[in-house]
């Protein structure tokens, strides 16, 4: 949460500036081996590996999925739109990346106050047994 405190102090009431700074921070970064490994799992078994739930702001998972030459680009839900998430989950042809803490385009949510506001409707969709019925859980990162 130290990062959250710093960001809240530095970018208080200036979401556009925060978004720009986060974009600069992630610009030019390339996916690591874990991102590419996940993308290959998704490519070979898209039914079980098509849902990513992440707290990361960057686009490294999406870049790795693009590099894996999947038939369809990933749906990215970073604005907590539960209707869009439900629609994306119903489209079984494409991977779905859910960014719980947002991203630089839609806004970053990282402070305890912001995280507490993750909509209940989104939580209900993610808690749905159907979403995880055939899922395989893979943890990538620290």
PDB file of C-alpha atoms in Angstrom, residues 14 21 32 35-36 39 41 48 51 58 62 64 66 86 93-94 97 107-108 114 118-120 123 126 136:
ATOM      1  CA  UNK A  14      -5.817  14.573 -11.142  1.00  0.00           C
ATOM      2  CA  UNK A  21       2.374   8.924 -15.678  1.00  0.00           C
ATOM      3  CA  UNK A  32       8.417 -11.881 -19.475  1.00  0.00           C
ATOM      4  CA  UNK A  35       3.408 -13.961 -19.630  1.00  0.00           C
ATOM      5  CA  UNK A  36       4.466 -15.875 -22.761  1.00  0.00           C
ATOM      6  CA  UNK A  39      -0.251 -17.177 -23.654  1.00  0.00           C
ATOM      7  CA  UNK A  41      -1.331 -22.346 -22.470  1.00  0.00           C
ATOM      8  CA  UNK A  48      -9.514 -23.754 -19.543  1.00  0.00           C
ATOM      9  CA  UNK A  51      -9.715 -16.026 -18.202  1.00  0.00           C
ATOM     10  CA  UNK A  58       0.301  -2.931 -17.551  1.00  0.00           C
ATOM     11  CA  UNK A  62      -2.281  -8.685 -23.675  1.00  0.00           C
ATOM     12  CA  UNK A  64       1.941 -11.891 -24.839  1.00  0.00           C
ATOM     13  CA  UNK A  66      -1.043 -11.003 -29.240  1.00  0.00           C
ATOM     14  CA  UNK A  86     -20.676 -11.114 -18.697  1.00  0.00           C
ATOM     15  CA  UNK A  93     -13.666 -17.741 -28.760  1.00  0.00           C
ATOM     16  CA  UNK A  94     -11.638 -15.005 -27.095  1.00  0.00           C
ATOM     17  CA  UNK A  97      -8.381 -10.172 -19.198  1.00  0.00           C
ATOM     18  CA  UNK A 107      -8.064   4.818 -14.759  1.00  0.00           C
ATOM     19  CA  UNK A 108      -5.987   3.160 -12.070  1.00  0.00           C
ATOM     20  CA  UNK A 114     -10.561   2.909  -4.541  1.00  0.00           C
ATOM     21  CA  UNK A 118     -14.891  -2.471  -6.907  1.00  0.00           C
ATOM     22  CA  UNK A 119     -18.535  -2.871  -7.842  1.00  0.00           C
ATOM     23  CA  UNK A 120     -20.568  -5.632  -6.295  1.00  0.00           C
ATOM     24  CA  UNK A 123     -17.882  -9.424  -7.869  1.00  0.00           C
ATOM     25  CA  UNK A 126     -16.715 -13.367 -10.894  1.00  0.00           C
ATOM     26  CA  UNK A 136      -7.370 -23.848 -14.326  1.00  0.00           C
TER      27      UNK A 136
END
